[in-house]
Coordinates of C-alpha atoms in Angstrom, one line a residue:
M6 CA 57.5 13.0 -3.0
S7 CA 57.4 15.6 -0.2
P8 CA 60.3 17.9 0.6
L9 CA 60.9 16.1 3.8
D10 CA 61.3 12.7 2.0
V11 CA 63.8 14.4 -0.4
V12 CA 65.8 15.8 2.5
L13 CA 65.9 12.4 4.3
L14 CA 66.9 10.5 1.1
S15 CA 69.6 13.1 0.5
A16 CA 71.0 12.6 4.0
V17 CA 71.0 8.8 3.6
I18 CA 72.8 9.1 0.3
L19 CA 75.4 11.6 1.8
L20 CA 76.1 9.3 4.7
A21 CA 76.6 6.3 2.4
A22 CA 78.9 8.4 0.2
A23 CA 80.9 9.4 3.3
V24 CA 81.3 5.8 4.4
L25 CA 82.5 4.8 0.9
V26 CA 85.0 7.7 0.8
G27 CA 86.4 6.5 4.1
L28 CA 86.7 3.0 2.8
V29 CA 88.5 4.2 -0.3
L30 CA 90.9 6.2 1.7
G31 CA 91.6 3.2 4.0
A32 CA 92.2 1.1 0.9
R33 CA 94.7 3.6 -0.4
A34 CA 96.5 3.7 2.9
L35 CA 96.8 0.0 2.9
R36 CA 98.2 0.0 -0.6
R37 CA 100.8 2.5 0.4
L38 CA 101.7 0.3 3.3
N39 CA 102.2 -2.6 1.0
T40 CA 104.7 -0.7 -1.0
Q41 CA 106.8 0.2 2.0
P42 CA 109.5 -2.2 3.3
I43 CA 108.6 -4.7 5.9
G44 CA 109.6 -3.4 9.4
P45 CA 110.0 -5.5 12.5
T46 CA 109.0 -9.0 12.6
P47 CA 105.7 -10.1 14.0
E48 CA 107.5 -11.4 17.0
D49 CA 108.8 -7.9 17.7
P50 CA 107.0 -6.4 20.8
S51 CA 106.8 -3.0 19.1
Y52 CA 105.1 -4.6 16.1
T53 CA 102.7 -6.4 18.3
A54 CA 101.9 -3.2 20.2
E55 CA 101.4 -1.3 16.9
R56 CA 99.2 -4.1 15.5
E57 CA 97.0 -4.0 18.7
R58 CA 96.7 -0.2 18.4
H59 CA 95.8 -0.6 14.7
E60 CA 93.1 -3.2 15.6
Q61 CA 91.8 -0.9 18.3
S62 CA 91.6 1.8 15.6
L63 CA 89.7 -0.5 13.3
A64 CA 87.4 -1.4 16.2
T65 CA 86.8 2.2 16.8
L66 CA 86.1 2.7 13.1
R67 CA 83.5 -0.1 13.2
T68 CA 81.9 1.4 16.2
K69 CA 81.7 4.7 14.5
A70 CA 80.2 3.0 11.4
E71 CA 77.6 1.3 13.6
E72 CA 76.8 4.6 15.2
V73 CA 76.4 6.1 11.8
S74 CA 74.0 3.2 10.8
T75 CA 72.1 3.6 14.1
T76 CA 71.9 7.3 13.4
V77 CA 70.5 6.6 9.9
D78 CA 68.0 4.1 11.3
T79 CA 67.0 6.7 13.9
A80 CA 66.5 9.3 11.1
K81 CA 64.4 6.9 9.1
S82 CA 62.3 6.0 12.2
A83 CA 61.8 9.7 12.9
A84 CA 60.9 10.3 9.2
A85 CA 58.3 7.5 9.4
A86 CA 56.8 8.9 12.6
A87 CA 56.8 12.3 11.0
R88 CA 54.9 11.0 8.0
A89 CA 52.3 9.3 10.2
E90 CA 51.8 12.3 12.3
A91 CA 51.6 14.5 9.1
A92 CA 48.7 12.4 7.9
A93 CA 46.9 12.8 11.2
S94 CA 47.4 16.5 11.7
K95 CA 49.0 19.4 9.8
A96 CA 50.3 20.9 13.0
E97 CA 52.0 17.7 14.1
A98 CA 53.5 17.4 10.5
S99 CA 55.2 20.7 10.9
S100 CA 56.7 19.6 14.2
A101 CA 57.8 16.3 12.7
R102 CA 59.5 18.1 9.8
A103 CA 61.4 20.3 12.2
E104 CA 62.4 17.3 14.3
A105 CA 63.5 15.5 11.1
R106 CA 65.6 18.5 10.0
R107 CA 67.2 18.6 13.5
V108 CA 68.0 14.9 13.4
L109 CA 69.4 15.2 9.9
D110 CA 71.7 18.1 10.9
T111 CA 72.8 16.1 13.8
A112 CA 73.4 13.1 11.7
R113 CA 75.4 15.2 9.2
A114 CA 77.5 16.7 11.9
E115 CA 78.2 13.3 13.4
A116 CA 78.9 11.8 10.1
D117 CA 81.4 14.6 9.2
T118 CA 83.1 14.3 12.6
V119 CA 83.3 10.5 12.3
L120 CA 84.6 10.8 8.8
E121 CA 87.2 13.3 9.7
R122 CA 88.4 11.3 12.7
A123 CA 88.4 8.1 10.6
H124 CA 90.4 9.8 7.9
K125 CA 93.0 11.1 10.3
Q126 CA 93.1 7.8 12.2
A127 CA 93.4 5.9 8.9
E128 CA 96.3 8.1 7.8
Q129 CA 98.1 7.6 11.1
D130 CA 97.5 3.9 11.2
A131 CA 98.3 3.4 7.5
E132 CA 101.9 4.6 8.2
Q133 CA 102.3 1.9 10.9
L134 CA 100.4 -1.0 9.3
R135 CA 102.2 -3.9 7.8
A136 CA 101.3 -6.9 5.7
A137 CA 99.1 -8.4 8.4
A138 CA 97.3 -5.1 8.9
R139 CA 96.9 -4.8 5.1
R140 CA 95.2 -8.2 4.8
S141 CA 93.0 -7.5 7.8
G142 CA 92.1 -4.1 6.3
E143 CA 91.1 -5.7 3.0
R144 CA 88.8 -8.1 4.7
E145 CA 87.3 -5.4 6.8
A146 CA 86.9 -3.2 3.7
A147 CA 85.1 -6.1 1.9
M148 CA 82.8 -6.6 4.8
V149 CA 82.1 -2.8 5.1
A150 CA 81.4 -2.7 1.3
A151 CA 79.0 -5.6 1.5
T152 CA 77.3 -4.0 4.5
T153 CA 77.1 -0.7 2.7
K154 CA 75.5 -2.3 -0.4
E155 CA 73.0 -4.0 1.8
H156 CA 72.2 -0.7 3.6
A157 CA 71.9 1.1 0.2
A158 CA 69.5 -1.6 -1.1
D159 CA 67.5 -1.4 2.1
V160 CA 67.4 2.4 1.8
E161 CA 66.2 2.1 -1.8
R162 CA 63.4 -0.3 -0.8
R163 CA 62.3 1.8 2.0
A164 CA 62.4 4.9 -0.2
A165 CA 60.2 3.1 -2.7
R166 CA 57.7 2.2 0.0
M167 CA 57.8 5.7 1.3
D168 CA 57.0 7.0 -2.3
E169 CA 54.1 4.5 -2.6
R170 CA 52.7 5.5 0.8
E171 CA 53.1 9.2 -0.1
R172 CA 51.2 8.6 -3.3
L173 CA 48.4 6.8 -1.5
H174 CA 48.3 9.6 1.1
S175 CA 48.1 12.2 -1.6
E176 CA 45.2 10.4 -3.3
E177 CA 43.4 10.1 0.0
V178 CA 43.9 13.8 0.7
E179 CA 42.5 14.6 -2.7
R180 CA 39.5 12.4 -2.1
L181 CA 38.9 14.0 1.3
T182 CA 39.3 17.4 -0.3
E183 CA 36.7 16.6 -3.0
R184 CA 34.3 15.2 -0.4
E185 CA 34.8 18.2 1.8
R186 CA 34.1 20.4 -1.2
R187 CA 30.9 18.5 -2.0
L188 CA 29.8 18.7 1.6
T189 CA 30.5 22.4 1.7
A190 CA 28.4 22.9 -1.5
A191 CA 25.5 20.8 -0.1
T192 CA 25.6 22.6 3.2
A193 CA 25.5 25.9 1.4
E194 CA 22.6 24.7 -0.7
L195 CA 20.7 23.5 2.4
T196 CA 21.3 26.7 4.1
E197 CA 20.0 28.6 1.1
R198 CA 16.9 26.4 1.0
G199 CA 16.4 26.8 4.7
Q200 CA 16.5 30.6 4.4
G201 CA 14.1 30.4 1.4
L202 CA 11.7 28.2 3.4
T203 CA 11.9 30.5 6.4
A204 CA 11.2 33.5 4.2
R205 CA 8.3 31.7 2.6
E206 CA 6.8 30.7 6.0
V207 CA 7.1 34.3 7.2
A208 CA 5.4 35.5 4.0
I209 CA 2.6 32.9 4.4
A210 CA 2.1 33.8 8.0
E211 CA 2.0 37.5 7.0
A212 CA -0.5 36.8 4.2
E213 CA -2.7 34.7 6.5
E214 CA -2.7 37.4 9.1
Q215 CA -3.4 40.0 6.4
R216 CA -6.3 37.8 5.1
R217 CA -7.7 37.4 8.5
R218 CA -7.5 41.2 9.2
E219 CA -9.2 41.8 5.8
L220 CA -12.0 39.4 6.6
E221 CA -12.5 41.0 9.9
R222 CA -12.5 44.4 8.3
V223 CA -15.0 43.3 5.6
A224 CA -17.3 41.5 8.0
N225 CA -16.8 44.1 10.7
L226 CA -16.4 41.2 13.2
T227 CA -13.5 39.6 15.0
A228 CA -12.8 35.9 14.6
E229 CA -14.1 35.1 18.1
V230 CA -17.4 37.1 17.5
A231 CA -17.9 35.5 14.1
R232 CA -17.3 32.0 15.5
T233 CA -19.8 32.7 18.4
E234 CA -22.5 34.0 16.0
L235 CA -22.0 31.0 13.6
I236 CA -22.3 28.5 16.5
E237 CA -25.5 30.3 17.7
S238 CA -27.0 30.4 14.2
I239 CA -26.2 26.7 13.7
E240 CA -27.7 25.8 17.0
V241 CA -30.9 27.7 16.3
Q242 CA -31.2 26.1 12.9
A243 CA -30.6 22.6 14.3
K244 CA -33.2 23.1 17.0
R245 CA -35.7 24.4 14.4
E246 CA -35.0 21.4 12.0
A247 CA -35.2 19.0 14.9
A248 CA -38.6 20.4 15.9
I249 CA -39.9 20.2 12.3
L250 CA -38.6 16.6 12.0
V251 CA -40.2 15.6 15.3
R252 CA -43.5 17.2 14.1
D253 CA -43.3 15.4 10.8
I254 CA -42.5 12.1 12.4
E255 CA -45.4 12.4 14.8
A256 CA -47.8 13.4 12.0
D257 CA -46.5 10.6 9.8
A258 CA -46.9 8.1 12.7
R259 CA -50.5 9.2 13.4
S260 CA -51.4 9.1 9.7
T261 CA -49.7 5.8 8.8
G262 CA -49.7 3.9 12.0
E263 CA -52.3 1.4 10.9
Q264 CA -50.7 1.1 7.4
R265 CA -47.3 0.4 8.9
A266 CA -48.8 -2.2 11.3
R267 CA -50.3 -4.1 8.4
H268 CA -47.0 -3.7 6.5
I269 CA -45.1 -5.2 9.4
V270 CA -47.5 -8.2 9.6
V271 CA -47.3 -8.8 5.8
E272 CA -43.5 -8.5 5.8
A273 CA -43.3 -11.0 8.7
I274 CA -45.4 -13.4 6.7
Q275 CA -43.3 -12.8 3.6
R276 CA -40.2 -14.0 5.5
V277 CA -41.7 -17.5 5.5
A278 CA -43.3 -17.4 2.1
S279 CA -41.4 -15.3 -0.4
E280 CA -43.6 -12.9 -2.3
Q281 CA -44.4 -13.9 -5.9
T282 CA -46.7 -12.6 -8.5
A283 CA -48.8 -14.8 -10.8
E284 CA -48.5 -12.3 -13.7
S285 CA -46.6 -9.2 -13.2
V286 CA -48.3 -7.1 -15.9
V287 CA -51.9 -7.7 -14.8
S288 CA -53.9 -6.3 -11.8
V289 CA -57.3 -7.5 -10.7
L290 CA -60.1 -5.3 -9.4
H291 CA -63.1 -6.9 -7.7
L292 CA -66.5 -5.4 -8.4
P293 CA -69.6 -5.2 -6.1
G294 CA -71.6 -6.9 -8.8
D295 CA -71.7 -8.0 -12.5
E296 CA -74.0 -5.1 -13.4
M297 CA -71.1 -2.8 -12.8
K298 CA -69.3 -4.2 -15.8
G299 CA -72.0 -2.7 -18.1
R300 CA -71.6 0.7 -16.5
I301 CA -67.8 0.5 -17.0
I302 CA -68.3 -0.3 -20.6
G303 CA -70.8 2.5 -21.1
R304 CA -73.1 3.2 -24.1
E305 CA -71.4 1.8 -27.2
G306 CA -68.2 1.3 -25.2
R307 CA -67.5 5.0 -24.7
N308 CA -66.6 4.7 -21.1
I309 CA -64.1 1.9 -21.6
R310 CA -62.5 3.7 -24.6
A311 CA -62.3 6.9 -22.6
F312 CA -60.7 5.0 -19.6
E313 CA -58.1 3.3 -21.8
S314 CA -57.3 6.6 -23.6
V315 CA -56.9 8.6 -20.4
T316 CA -55.1 6.1 -18.3
G317 CA -53.2 4.1 -21.0
V318 CA -54.2 0.9 -19.3
N319 CA -56.0 -1.9 -21.1
L320 CA -59.2 -3.0 -19.4
I321 CA -60.1 -6.6 -19.8
I322 CA -63.7 -7.5 -19.0
D323 CA -64.3 -11.3 -19.4
D324 CA -66.4 -14.0 -17.9
T325 CA -64.7 -13.8 -14.5
P326 CA -67.5 -13.1 -12.0
E327 CA -67.4 -9.7 -10.2
A328 CA -63.8 -8.9 -11.4
V329 CA -62.1 -7.1 -14.2
L330 CA -58.4 -7.2 -15.3
L331 CA -56.1 -4.2 -15.9
S332 CA -53.2 -4.9 -18.1
C333 CA -50.2 -2.5 -18.6
F334 CA -46.4 -3.0 -18.8
D335 CA -45.9 0.2 -16.8
P336 CA -46.6 -0.8 -13.2
V337 CA -47.1 2.8 -12.0
R338 CA -49.6 3.6 -14.8
R339 CA -51.4 0.3 -14.1
E340 CA -51.7 1.2 -10.4
I341 CA -53.1 4.7 -11.3
G342 CA -55.6 3.0 -13.6
R343 CA -56.6 0.6 -10.8
L344 CA -57.1 3.4 -8.3
T345 CA -59.1 5.4 -10.9
L346 CA -61.4 2.5 -11.7
E347 CA -61.8 1.7 -7.9
K348 CA -62.9 5.2 -7.2
L349 CA -65.2 5.3 -10.2
V350 CA -66.8 2.1 -9.0
L351 CA -67.2 3.4 -5.4
D352 CA -68.6 6.7 -6.7
G353 CA -70.9 5.1 -9.2
R354 CA -70.7 8.0 -11.7
I355 CA -68.8 6.7 -14.7
H356 CA -68.6 9.0 -17.8
P357 CA -65.6 10.4 -19.8
H358 CA -65.4 13.7 -17.9
R359 CA -65.6 12.0 -14.5
I360 CA -62.9 9.5 -15.6
E361 CA -60.5 12.4 -16.3
E362 CA -61.2 14.0 -13.0
V363 CA -60.7 10.8 -11.0
F364 CA -57.6 9.9 -13.1
E365 CA -55.9 13.2 -12.0
S366 CA -56.9 12.5 -8.4
A367 CA -55.6 9.0 -8.5
K368 CA -52.4 10.1 -10.2
Q369 CA -51.6 12.6 -7.4
E370 CA -52.4 9.9 -4.8
V371 CA -50.1 7.4 -6.4
E372 CA -47.4 10.0 -6.6
R373 CA -47.8 10.7 -2.9
L374 CA -47.6 7.0 -2.2
C375 CA -44.5 6.7 -4.3
Q376 CA -42.9 9.7 -2.6
R377 CA -43.7 8.3 0.8
A378 CA -42.4 4.8 -0.1
A379 CA -39.2 6.3 -1.4
E380 CA -38.7 8.5 1.7
D381 CA -39.4 5.5 4.0
A382 CA -36.8 3.4 2.1
L383 CA -34.2 6.2 2.4
V384 CA -34.8 6.5 6.1
E385 CA -34.5 2.8 6.5
V386 CA -31.2 2.7 4.6
G387 CA -29.9 5.9 6.2
I388 CA -29.4 8.1 3.2
T389 CA -30.2 11.8 3.8
E390 CA -29.0 13.8 0.9
I391 CA -30.3 12.8 -2.6
H392 CA -31.7 14.6 -5.6
P393 CA -35.5 15.0 -5.6
E394 CA -35.8 13.5 -9.0
L395 CA -34.0 10.4 -7.9
V396 CA -36.5 10.2 -4.9
T397 CA -39.4 10.3 -7.4
L398 CA -37.9 7.5 -9.5
L399 CA -37.2 5.4 -6.5
G400 CA -40.9 5.8 -5.5
R401 CA -42.0 4.4 -8.8
L402 CA -40.1 1.2 -8.0
R403 CA -42.7 0.5 -5.3
Y404 CA -44.9 -1.0 -8.0
R405 CA -42.0 -2.7 -10.0
T406 CA -41.3 -6.3 -9.5
S407 CA -38.4 -8.5 -10.9
Y408 CA -39.1 -12.2 -11.0
G409 CA -41.7 -11.8 -8.3
Q410 CA -39.4 -9.7 -6.0
N411 CA -40.4 -6.1 -5.2
V412 CA -37.6 -3.9 -6.6
L413 CA -37.7 -1.2 -3.9
K414 CA -37.5 -3.8 -1.1
H415 CA -34.8 -5.5 -3.1
L416 CA -32.8 -2.2 -3.1
V417 CA -33.3 -1.8 0.7
E418 CA -32.2 -5.4 1.3
T419 CA -29.2 -5.0 -1.0
A420 CA -28.1 -1.8 0.8
H421 CA -28.3 -3.5 4.2
I422 CA -26.2 -6.5 3.0
A423 CA -23.7 -4.2 1.3
G424 CA -23.4 -2.1 4.5
I425 CA -22.7 -5.1 6.6
M426 CA -20.1 -6.3 4.2
A427 CA -18.4 -2.8 4.2
A428 CA -18.5 -2.7 8.0
E429 CA -16.8 -6.1 8.2
L430 CA -14.2 -5.0 5.7
R431 CA -13.7 -1.6 7.4
L432 CA -14.6 0.3 4.3
D433 CA -16.7 3.4 3.6
A434 CA -20.1 1.9 4.5
P435 CA -22.3 4.9 3.6
L436 CA -20.8 5.2 0.1
I437 CA -21.1 1.5 -0.5
K438 CA -24.7 1.4 0.8
R439 CA -25.6 4.4 -1.5
G440 CA -24.3 2.6 -4.5
A441 CA -26.1 -0.7 -3.6
F442 CA -29.3 1.2 -2.9
L443 CA -29.3 3.0 -6.3
H444 CA -28.0 0.1 -8.4
D445 CA -31.5 -0.7 -9.9
I446 CA -32.7 2.9 -10.3
G447 CA -32.7 2.4 -14.0
K448 CA -35.7 0.0 -13.8
A449 CA -37.9 2.9 -13.1
L450 CA -37.4 4.0 -16.8
T451 CA -37.0 0.7 -18.6
H452 CA -40.5 1.1 -20.1
E453 CA -39.6 4.6 -21.4
V454 CA -35.9 4.4 -22.4
E455 CA -34.3 1.6 -24.4
G456 CA -31.2 -0.1 -23.1
S457 CA -29.9 -1.9 -20.1
H458 CA -31.2 -0.7 -16.8
A459 CA -27.7 -0.6 -15.4
L460 CA -26.5 1.9 -18.0
I461 CA -29.7 3.8 -17.7
G462 CA -29.3 4.0 -14.0
A463 CA -25.7 5.1 -14.3
D464 CA -26.7 7.9 -16.7
L465 CA -29.4 9.1 -14.2
A466 CA -27.0 9.0 -11.3
R467 CA -24.4 10.9 -13.2
K468 CA -27.0 13.5 -14.3
Y469 CA -28.2 14.1 -10.8
G470 CA -24.8 14.6 -9.2
E471 CA -23.9 11.3 -7.7
S472 CA -20.2 10.5 -7.2
D473 CA -18.1 8.6 -9.7
E474 CA -17.9 5.6 -7.3
V475 CA -21.6 5.3 -7.1
V476 CA -22.1 5.7 -10.9
H477 CA -19.5 3.0 -11.6
A478 CA -21.1 0.6 -9.1
I479 CA -24.5 1.1 -10.9
E480 CA -23.2 0.6 -14.4
A481 CA -21.0 -2.4 -13.5
H482 CA -23.4 -4.5 -11.3
H483 CA -24.4 -6.6 -14.3
N484 CA -20.9 -6.5 -16.0
E485 CA -22.0 -4.2 -18.8
V486 CA -18.9 -2.4 -17.6
Q487 CA -16.0 -4.3 -16.0
P488 CA -15.9 -3.6 -12.2
Q489 CA -12.9 -1.5 -11.3
T490 CA -13.6 -0.6 -7.6
I491 CA -14.3 -2.4 -4.4
E492 CA -17.7 -0.5 -4.3
A493 CA -18.7 -2.1 -7.6
V494 CA -17.7 -5.6 -6.5
L495 CA -19.6 -5.3 -3.2
T496 CA -22.6 -4.0 -5.1
Q497 CA -22.5 -7.1 -7.3
A498 CA -22.1 -9.4 -4.3
S499 CA -25.0 -7.9 -2.3
D500 CA -27.3 -7.9 -5.4
A501 CA -26.6 -11.6 -5.9
C502 CA -27.2 -12.3 -2.1
S503 CA -30.6 -10.5 -2.2
G504 CA -31.8 -11.9 -5.5
G505 CA -30.3 -15.4 -5.0
R506 CA -31.5 -16.2 -1.5
P507 CA -34.0 -19.1 -1.3
G508 CA -37.6 -17.8 -1.8
A509 CA -36.6 -14.4 -3.1
R510 CA -37.5 -15.1 -6.7
R511 CA -39.7 -17.8 -8.2
E512 CA -37.3 -19.1 -10.7
S513 CA -34.4 -19.1 -8.1
L514 CA -36.6 -21.1 -5.6
E515 CA -37.4 -23.7 -8.2
A516 CA -33.7 -24.1 -9.2
Y517 CA -32.8 -24.2 -5.5
V518 CA -35.1 -27.0 -4.8
K519 CA -34.0 -29.0 -7.8
R520 CA -30.4 -28.5 -6.9
L521 CA -31.0 -29.8 -3.4
E522 CA -32.8 -32.8 -4.7
R523 CA -30.0 -33.6 -7.2
I524 CA -27.4 -33.3 -4.5
E525 CA -29.2 -35.8 -2.3
E526 CA -29.7 -38.1 -5.3
I527 CA -26.0 -38.0 -6.1
A528 CA -25.0 -38.8 -2.5
G529 CA -27.8 -41.4 -2.0
G530 CA -26.9 -43.3 -5.1
K531 CA -23.5 -44.4 -3.7
T532 CA -22.9 -47.9 -2.2
G533 CA -23.2 -48.1 1.5
V534 CA -25.0 -44.8 2.0
E535 CA -27.7 -44.9 4.7
K536 CA -29.0 -41.3 4.9
V537 CA -28.2 -38.0 3.3
F538 CA -28.9 -34.5 4.8
A539 CA -28.5 -31.3 2.8
M540 CA -27.7 -28.5 5.3
Q541 CA -27.1 -24.7 5.3
A542 CA -29.1 -24.1 2.1
G543 CA -27.2 -26.7 0.2
R544 CA -23.7 -25.5 1.2
E545 CA -23.0 -28.7 3.2
I546 CA -24.0 -32.3 2.8
R547 CA -23.9 -34.9 5.6
V548 CA -23.7 -38.5 4.3
M549 CA -24.4 -41.2 6.9
V550 CA -22.9 -44.6 5.8
K551 CA -23.2 -48.1 7.1
P552 CA -20.1 -48.9 9.1
D553 CA -20.2 -52.6 8.1
D554 CA -20.2 -51.8 4.4
V555 CA -17.8 -48.8 4.3
D556 CA -14.5 -48.6 6.2
D557 CA -12.5 -45.4 6.9
I558 CA -10.6 -45.5 3.6
G559 CA -13.9 -46.1 1.8
A560 CA -15.4 -43.1 3.5
A561 CA -12.6 -40.8 2.3
V562 CA -13.1 -42.2 -1.3
L563 CA -16.8 -41.8 -1.1
A564 CA -16.5 -38.1 0.0
R565 CA -14.1 -37.4 -2.9
D566 CA -16.4 -39.2 -5.5
V567 CA -19.5 -37.3 -4.3
A568 CA -17.7 -33.9 -4.4
K569 CA -16.3 -34.6 -7.9
Q570 CA -19.7 -35.6 -9.3
I571 CA -21.3 -32.5 -7.8
E572 CA -18.6 -30.3 -9.5
E573 CA -19.2 -32.0 -12.9
E574 CA -23.0 -32.0 -12.9
L575 CA -24.2 -28.9 -10.9
T576 CA -23.8 -25.2 -11.1
Y577 CA -23.9 -23.3 -7.8
P578 CA -22.4 -20.3 -6.1
G579 CA -19.5 -20.7 -3.7
Q580 CA -18.6 -24.1 -2.5
I581 CA -20.3 -27.3 -1.1
R582 CA -18.7 -29.2 1.8
V583 CA -19.2 -33.0 1.7
T584 CA -19.0 -34.7 5.1
V585 CA -19.1 -38.5 5.4
V586 CA -20.0 -39.8 8.9
R587 CA -19.1 -43.4 9.8
E588 CA -20.2 -44.5 13.2
S589 CA -18.9 -47.8 14.7
R590 CA -20.6 -49.3 17.8
V591 CA -19.5 -52.2 19.9
T592 CA -21.9 -53.8 22.4
E593 CA -21.1 -56.2 25.1
I594 CA -23.4 -57.6 27.9
A595 CA -22.2 -58.0 31.4
R596 CA -23.8 -60.9 33.3

């Protein structure tokens, strides 16, 4: 409880005590009057006048008591206003306390004055009162006592409410104080951090400026001059490389124009008839005549033994007219042997020493062809920076086939498909194309290193500095390692698209045709079916039904039955749409 509330409560208690004292004194005066002999009769004019005067005195006393109550209420109202203003502002609280003290002093003075006047008037009136005045005084005293008790109870209730409000106010002040303390601490901490950051920025700026000055001092050049020289050197280098590139392109175009033209024609034909090989481990060389077979065998077979020993290719000479077979599981070695034998046949001089010389020449020629094929594939895909050893291995894939599909062309096709997918998905197209292009690089060493070509290719890519994304795409494209990146998933998808398209591989073509035939058989075996068309490489089936035999509900049931039977009997990628077409025609003749 604040000092102001204590003062106000004390004032109220003093006023109540003063009223009680006045009532007690009035009661004593009445008792004294009761003990005195009865004076004039009520009918006496003097008694009537005295009684009226006594009643006026009592009325005056009531008025003063009401003024005291009003003054008390005014003091309480002023105290409540002072407390409200104290919560809003400390300055207004001080003013309210001063006003409350002034009101309290005034109330005390008025109470003392009223009490003194009431005491004197009571003593004067008590001497003149009679029995009637005594009864009237007792009733008034009882009423005043009841009123005083009510006022005292009301004062106690208000005092209790004031105490509760003061307690809540004190708690709120404590919370605000604690919050202000925390805000002050946070502000100080932020200020300190801001100063630290400012100092750090200044230090960084000074260090950067010092580093720049040191670089300029070491290089003996300013930043602008160094930038100018760098731009000029890059421009000169770019022009030189462009000139070299143009010269190489022109030379390559002149030297390989006819070869590229034949290649374009062959590739155009291959789009209609997919390339296949009858036997991937055998090459056939046509001879100008059967007498050349004896020269190839040599005296007691020394030439053929020397050829097989030097080239590592088995030479099969059978009854096939004007042709010999070269067998080897290594396609590059087989191609070197074929070129060696072709040159020996054209030259006509066949002996062990000549075989070694021609073998070296053919080996270098095949290496050049492999290098050129790898470079052409890289240019077509758009890959510029790659390790030379990987380029060599890619060139060896020119003579490597997988189920009748050329591996190097398969890599180029896979890279294009992956790049298109990446562009559609707004991903890193160069990175995904790189991973797709190198995914079968391990097939270049499958005849030399044991293991899966995916893991072999991943080890090669990791060895020659490819990124982790490319390495993971290579090792995961056949699920030897679980795919973890979008690059690996797109590499798998593009590999499946290139190898699984109709005509790309011999076994896939046969399975594709059988699947289409089975789909048409399933749909054609249903009741009411007139025609069946397999469309979009087997991804959609159009079933034409007879409108007289199949109604609309029956068409829906037929489509569901065909789709369910296809799901149960066939294995296929993606999904197959079954569309049942029921056409109704009504014909009338107008005469």
